[in-house]
CSV table of C-alpha atoms in Angstrom, one decimal:
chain,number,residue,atom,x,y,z
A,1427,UNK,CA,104.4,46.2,82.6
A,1428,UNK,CA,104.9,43.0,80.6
A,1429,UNK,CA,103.6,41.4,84.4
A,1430,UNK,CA,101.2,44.2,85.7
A,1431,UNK,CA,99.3,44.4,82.3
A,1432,UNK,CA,97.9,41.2,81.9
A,1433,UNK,CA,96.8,40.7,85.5
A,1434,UNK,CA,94.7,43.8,85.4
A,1435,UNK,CA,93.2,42.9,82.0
A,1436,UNK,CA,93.1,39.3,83.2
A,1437,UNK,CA,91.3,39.9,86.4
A,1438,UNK,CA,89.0,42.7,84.5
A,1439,UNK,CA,85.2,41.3,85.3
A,1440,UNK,CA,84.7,43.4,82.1
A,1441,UNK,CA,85.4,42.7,78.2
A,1442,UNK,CA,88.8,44.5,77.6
A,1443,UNK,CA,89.9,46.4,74.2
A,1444,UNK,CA,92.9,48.0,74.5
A,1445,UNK,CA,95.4,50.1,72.3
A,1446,UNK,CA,98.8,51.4,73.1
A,1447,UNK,CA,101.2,52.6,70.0
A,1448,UNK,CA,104.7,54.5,70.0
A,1449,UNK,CA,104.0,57.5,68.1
A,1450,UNK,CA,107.7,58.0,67.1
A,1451,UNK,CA,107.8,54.8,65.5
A,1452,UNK,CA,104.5,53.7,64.9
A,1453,UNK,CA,105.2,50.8,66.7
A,1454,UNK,CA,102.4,49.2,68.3
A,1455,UNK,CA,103.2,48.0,71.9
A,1456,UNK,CA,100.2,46.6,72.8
A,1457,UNK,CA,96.6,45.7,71.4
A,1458,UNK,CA,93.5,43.8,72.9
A,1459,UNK,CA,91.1,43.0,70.7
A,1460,UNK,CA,91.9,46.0,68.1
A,1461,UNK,CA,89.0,45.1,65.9
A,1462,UNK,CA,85.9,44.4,67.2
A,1463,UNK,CA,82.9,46.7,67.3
A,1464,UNK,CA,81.6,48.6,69.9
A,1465,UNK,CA,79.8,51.2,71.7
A,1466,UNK,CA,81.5,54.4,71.2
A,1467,UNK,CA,79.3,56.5,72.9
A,1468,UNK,CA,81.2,59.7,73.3
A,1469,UNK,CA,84.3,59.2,71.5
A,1470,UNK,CA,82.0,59.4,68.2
A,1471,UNK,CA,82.8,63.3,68.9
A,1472,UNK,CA,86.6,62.5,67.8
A,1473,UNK,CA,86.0,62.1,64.3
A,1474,UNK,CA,83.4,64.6,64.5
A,1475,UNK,CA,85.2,67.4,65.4
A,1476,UNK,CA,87.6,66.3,62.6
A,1477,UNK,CA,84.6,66.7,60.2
A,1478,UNK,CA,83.5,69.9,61.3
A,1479,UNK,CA,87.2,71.3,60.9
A,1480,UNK,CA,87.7,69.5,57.7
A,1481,UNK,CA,84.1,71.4,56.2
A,1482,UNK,CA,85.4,75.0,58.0
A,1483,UNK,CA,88.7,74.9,55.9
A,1484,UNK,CA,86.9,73.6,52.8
A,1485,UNK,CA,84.8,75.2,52.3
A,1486,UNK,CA,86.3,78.4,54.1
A,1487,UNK,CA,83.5,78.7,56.4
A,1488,UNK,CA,84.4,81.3,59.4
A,1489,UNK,CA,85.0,79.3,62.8
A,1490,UNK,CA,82.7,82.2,64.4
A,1491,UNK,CA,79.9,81.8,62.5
A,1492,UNK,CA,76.8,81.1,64.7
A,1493,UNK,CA,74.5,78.6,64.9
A,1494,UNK,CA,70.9,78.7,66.1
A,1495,UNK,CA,70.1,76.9,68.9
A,1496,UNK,CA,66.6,75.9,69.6
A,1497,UNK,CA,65.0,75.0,72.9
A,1498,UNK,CA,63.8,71.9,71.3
A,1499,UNK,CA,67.9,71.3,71.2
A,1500,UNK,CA,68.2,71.2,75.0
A,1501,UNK,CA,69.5,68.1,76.1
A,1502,UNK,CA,70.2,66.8,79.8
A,1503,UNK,CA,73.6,66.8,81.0
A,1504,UNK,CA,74.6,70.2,79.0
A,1505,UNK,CA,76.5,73.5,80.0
A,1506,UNK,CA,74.2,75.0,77.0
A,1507,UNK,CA,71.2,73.6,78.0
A,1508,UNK,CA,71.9,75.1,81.6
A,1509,UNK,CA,72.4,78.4,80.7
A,1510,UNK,CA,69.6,77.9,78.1
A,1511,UNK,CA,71.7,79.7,74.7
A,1512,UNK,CA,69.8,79.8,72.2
A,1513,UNK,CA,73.0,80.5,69.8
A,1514,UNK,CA,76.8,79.9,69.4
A,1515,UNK,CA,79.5,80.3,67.3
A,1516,UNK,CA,81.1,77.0,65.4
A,1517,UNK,CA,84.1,77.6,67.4
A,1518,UNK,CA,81.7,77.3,70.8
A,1519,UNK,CA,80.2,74.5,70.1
A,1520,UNK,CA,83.3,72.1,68.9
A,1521,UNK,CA,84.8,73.5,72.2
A,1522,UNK,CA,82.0,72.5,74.5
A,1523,UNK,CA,81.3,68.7,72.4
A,1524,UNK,CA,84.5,68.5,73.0
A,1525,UNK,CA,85.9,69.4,77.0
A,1526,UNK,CA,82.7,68.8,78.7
A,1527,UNK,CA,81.2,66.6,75.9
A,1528,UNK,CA,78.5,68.3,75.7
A,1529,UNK,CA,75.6,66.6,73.9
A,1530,UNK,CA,73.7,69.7,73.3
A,1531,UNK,CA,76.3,71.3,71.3
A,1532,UNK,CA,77.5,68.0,69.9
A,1533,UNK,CA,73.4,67.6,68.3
A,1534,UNK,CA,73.5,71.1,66.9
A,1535,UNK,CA,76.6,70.3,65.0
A,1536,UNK,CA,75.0,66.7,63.7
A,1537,UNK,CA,72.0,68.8,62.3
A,1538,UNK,CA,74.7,71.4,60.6
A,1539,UNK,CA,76.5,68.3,59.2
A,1540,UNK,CA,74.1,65.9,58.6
A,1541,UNK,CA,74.9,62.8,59.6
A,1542,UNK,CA,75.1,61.4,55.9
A,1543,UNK,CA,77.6,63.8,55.1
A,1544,UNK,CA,79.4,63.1,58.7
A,1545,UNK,CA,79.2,59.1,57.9
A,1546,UNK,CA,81.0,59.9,54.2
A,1547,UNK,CA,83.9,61.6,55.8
A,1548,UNK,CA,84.2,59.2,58.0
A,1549,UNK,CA,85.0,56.3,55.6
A,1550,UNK,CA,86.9,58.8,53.3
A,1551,UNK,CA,89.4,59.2,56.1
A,1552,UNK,CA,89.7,55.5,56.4
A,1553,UNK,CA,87.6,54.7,59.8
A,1554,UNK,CA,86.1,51.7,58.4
A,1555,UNK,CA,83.8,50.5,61.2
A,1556,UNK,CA,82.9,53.7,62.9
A,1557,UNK,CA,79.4,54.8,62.1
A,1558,UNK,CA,77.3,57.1,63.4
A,1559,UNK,CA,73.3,56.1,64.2
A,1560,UNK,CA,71.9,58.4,66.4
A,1561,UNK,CA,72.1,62.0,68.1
A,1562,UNK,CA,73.1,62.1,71.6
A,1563,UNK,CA,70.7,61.2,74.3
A,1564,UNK,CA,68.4,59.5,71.7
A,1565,UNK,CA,67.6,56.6,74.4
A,1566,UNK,CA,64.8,55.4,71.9
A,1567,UNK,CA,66.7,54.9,68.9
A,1568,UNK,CA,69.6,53.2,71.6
A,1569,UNK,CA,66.7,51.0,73.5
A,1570,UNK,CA,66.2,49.4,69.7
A,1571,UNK,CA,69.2,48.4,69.1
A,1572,UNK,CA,70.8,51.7,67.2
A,1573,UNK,CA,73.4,52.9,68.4
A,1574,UNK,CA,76.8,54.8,67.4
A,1575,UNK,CA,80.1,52.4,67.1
A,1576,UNK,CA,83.7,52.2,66.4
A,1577,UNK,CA,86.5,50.3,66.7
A,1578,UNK,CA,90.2,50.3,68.6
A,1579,UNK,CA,91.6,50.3,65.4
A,1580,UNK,CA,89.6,53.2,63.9
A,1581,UNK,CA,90.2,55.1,67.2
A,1582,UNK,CA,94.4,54.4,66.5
A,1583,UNK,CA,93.7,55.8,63.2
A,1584,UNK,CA,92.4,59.2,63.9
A,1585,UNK,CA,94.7,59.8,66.7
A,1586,UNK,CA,97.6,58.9,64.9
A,1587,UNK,CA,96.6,61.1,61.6
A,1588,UNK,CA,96.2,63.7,64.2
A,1589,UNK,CA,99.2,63.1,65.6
A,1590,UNK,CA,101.3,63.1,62.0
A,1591,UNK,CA,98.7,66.5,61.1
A,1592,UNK,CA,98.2,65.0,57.4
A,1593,UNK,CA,94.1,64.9,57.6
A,1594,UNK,CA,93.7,69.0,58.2
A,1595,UNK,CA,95.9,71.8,57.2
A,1596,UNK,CA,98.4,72.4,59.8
A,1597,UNK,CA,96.3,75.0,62.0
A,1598,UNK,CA,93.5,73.5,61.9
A,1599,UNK,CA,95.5,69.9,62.7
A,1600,UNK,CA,97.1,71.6,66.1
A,1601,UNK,CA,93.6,73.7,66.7
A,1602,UNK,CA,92.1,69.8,66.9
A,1603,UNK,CA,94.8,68.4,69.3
A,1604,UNK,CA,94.5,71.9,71.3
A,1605,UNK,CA,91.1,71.4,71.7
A,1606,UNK,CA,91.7,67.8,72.9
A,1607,UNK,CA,93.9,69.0,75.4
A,1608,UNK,CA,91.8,71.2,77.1
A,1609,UNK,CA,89.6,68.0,78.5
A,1610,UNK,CA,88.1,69.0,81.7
A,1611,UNK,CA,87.0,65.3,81.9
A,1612,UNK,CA,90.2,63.7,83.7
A,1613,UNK,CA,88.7,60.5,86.0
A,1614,UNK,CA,90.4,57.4,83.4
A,1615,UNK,CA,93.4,58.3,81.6
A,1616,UNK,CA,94.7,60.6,83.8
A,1617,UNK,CA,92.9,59.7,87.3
A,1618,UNK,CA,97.0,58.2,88.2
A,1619,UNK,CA,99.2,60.1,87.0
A,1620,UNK,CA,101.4,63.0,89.1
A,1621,UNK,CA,103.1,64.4,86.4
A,1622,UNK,CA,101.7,67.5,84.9
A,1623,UNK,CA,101.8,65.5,81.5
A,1624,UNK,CA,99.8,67.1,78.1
A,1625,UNK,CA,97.0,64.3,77.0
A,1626,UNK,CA,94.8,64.7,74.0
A,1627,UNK,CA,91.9,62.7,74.8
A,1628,UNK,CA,88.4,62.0,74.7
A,1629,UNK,CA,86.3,60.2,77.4
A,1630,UNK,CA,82.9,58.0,76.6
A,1631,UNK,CA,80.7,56.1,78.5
A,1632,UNK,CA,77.1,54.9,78.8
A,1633,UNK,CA,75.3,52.4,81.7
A,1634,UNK,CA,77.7,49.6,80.0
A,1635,UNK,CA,80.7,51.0,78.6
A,1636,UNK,CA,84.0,53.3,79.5
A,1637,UNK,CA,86.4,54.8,77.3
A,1638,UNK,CA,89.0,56.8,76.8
A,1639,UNK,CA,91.7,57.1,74.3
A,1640,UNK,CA,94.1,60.1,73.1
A,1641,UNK,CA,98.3,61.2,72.8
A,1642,UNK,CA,100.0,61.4,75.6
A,1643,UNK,CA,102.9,63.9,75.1
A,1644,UNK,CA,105.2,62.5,78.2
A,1645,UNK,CA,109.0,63.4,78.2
A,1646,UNK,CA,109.6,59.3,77.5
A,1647,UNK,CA,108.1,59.6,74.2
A,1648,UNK,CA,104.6,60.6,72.7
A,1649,UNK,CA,102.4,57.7,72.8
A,1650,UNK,CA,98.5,56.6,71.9
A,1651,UNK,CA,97.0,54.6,74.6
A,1652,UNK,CA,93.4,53.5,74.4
A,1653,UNK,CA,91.6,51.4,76.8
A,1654,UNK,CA,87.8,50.6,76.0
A,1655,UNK,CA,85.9,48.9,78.4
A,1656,UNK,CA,82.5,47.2,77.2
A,1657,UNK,CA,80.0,44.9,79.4
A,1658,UNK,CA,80.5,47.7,82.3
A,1659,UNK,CA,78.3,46.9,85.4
A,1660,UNK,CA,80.2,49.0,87.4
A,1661,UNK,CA,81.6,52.8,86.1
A,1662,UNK,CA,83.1,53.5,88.8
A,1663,UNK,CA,85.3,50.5,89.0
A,1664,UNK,CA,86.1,50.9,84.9
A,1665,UNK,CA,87.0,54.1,85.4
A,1666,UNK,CA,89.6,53.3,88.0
A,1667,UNK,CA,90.8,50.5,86.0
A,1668,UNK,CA,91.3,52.6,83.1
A,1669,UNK,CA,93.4,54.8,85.4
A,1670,UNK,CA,95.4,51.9,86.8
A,1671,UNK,CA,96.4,50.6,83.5
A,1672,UNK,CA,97.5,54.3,82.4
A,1673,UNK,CA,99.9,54.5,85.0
A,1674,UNK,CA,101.6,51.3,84.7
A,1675,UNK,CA,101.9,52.1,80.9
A,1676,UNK,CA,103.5,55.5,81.5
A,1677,UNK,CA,105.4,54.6,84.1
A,1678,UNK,CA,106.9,51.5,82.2
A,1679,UNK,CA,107.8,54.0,79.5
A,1680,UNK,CA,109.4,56.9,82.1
A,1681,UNK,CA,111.7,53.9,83.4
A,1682,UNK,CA,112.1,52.7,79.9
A,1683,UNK,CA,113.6,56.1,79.1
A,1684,UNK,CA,115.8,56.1,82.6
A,1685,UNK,CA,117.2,52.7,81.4
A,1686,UNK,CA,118.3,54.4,78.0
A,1687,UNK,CA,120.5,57.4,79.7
């Protein structure tokens, strides 16, 4: 890895941010420019989903209450908008943001919220520099320069709280990681890998960027990796280099193991 790693990054035509933490230990293996700000375009629905479950077991709201859904809702690029609901429960909707990440579903839950309200939990939890801006698939408010952003540092953060299960109560903690791990979404992170490995992740991408970051629960040891990719002129090509750079990383730690026994 110590080789492979810095070539790929190195030879990258793109602007490289890059996380990967033992979650045993807490040691951090690797990091590529942890701090600096960027698009986050999907993974804003991370700490988002933590919000929603932190305001259901606060303020003991039932997970199957249902929300209205209005056409006006519909967005492109939505399982709800395709079968045109016009209602789902809480549950539903962190569910669909979530596996499919579906904008539709991730809106209606911004307009439950509010996004003042989502922004305040957000720095109560510690993400300093992750702020949402704008719904999804507001391409106005994103053409003038407003957009949604985060950090690889705020991104370590919530995993690893997630990981520990210290932000939520404990079923709520495991119902976050559960729903993390039902990510239908599977062309980065896991586009390499042959085991049938558990990852709790979360994709993003726009014209420009690629992400994804999450646990991977691998018999080595359970481990964050996060690879962010901004300045994208190619998705395709990110995608596959997020997937490259996931193998060698959990095949490094596999071996790692192998060397221990």
């Amino acid at each position: 890895m110590e080789q492979m790693l810095p070539q790929l990054l190195q030879k990258s035509p793109y602007k490289m941010h890059m996380i990967v933490k033992d979650l045993s230990t807490d040691e951090i293996i690797i990091s590529e420019r942890y701090d600096d700000v960027f698009s986050s375009a999907s993974l804003i629905k991370v700490p988002i989903l933590l919000a929603v479950l932190h305001h259901v077991q606060t303020n003991k709201v039932a997970l199957h209450q249902v929300l209205t859904i209005s056409p006006k809702d519909w967005v492109d690029f939505s399982g709800i908008s395709e079968q045109q609901l016009q209602a789902a429960s809480i549950y539903e909707l962190l569910v669909w943001m979530i596996i499919t990440s579906d904008n539709t579903a991730t809106n209606v839950l911004i307009d439950f919220m509010g996004m003042n309200v989502l922004n305040r939990y957000f720095r109560e939890i510690g993400l300093t520099h992750t702020i949402l801006q704008r719904k999804m698939m507001d391409f106005e408010r994103l053409a003038n320069g407003v957009d949604n952003v985060t950090t690889a540092r705020d991104m370590t953060h919530i995993f690893t709280h997630m990981y520990h299960q210290d932000l939520l109560m404990p079923s709520y903690s495991a119902l976050a990681i559960d729903i993390l791990s039902r990510q239908r979404v599977h062309e980065s992170l896991r586009r390499y890998l042959i085991d049938d490995v558990t990852i709790a992740h979360k994709t993003g991408g726009l014209e420009t960027v690629d992400h994804d970051v999450g646990i991977v629960y691998s018999d080595a040891k359970d481990y964050l990796i996060g690879v962010f990719i901004t300045e994208v002129t190619n998705n395709q090509d990110a995608r596959q280099l997020i997937g490259r750079i996931s193998k060698v990383v959990y095949e490094y730690l596999i071996q790692q193991k192998g060397a221990l026994k």
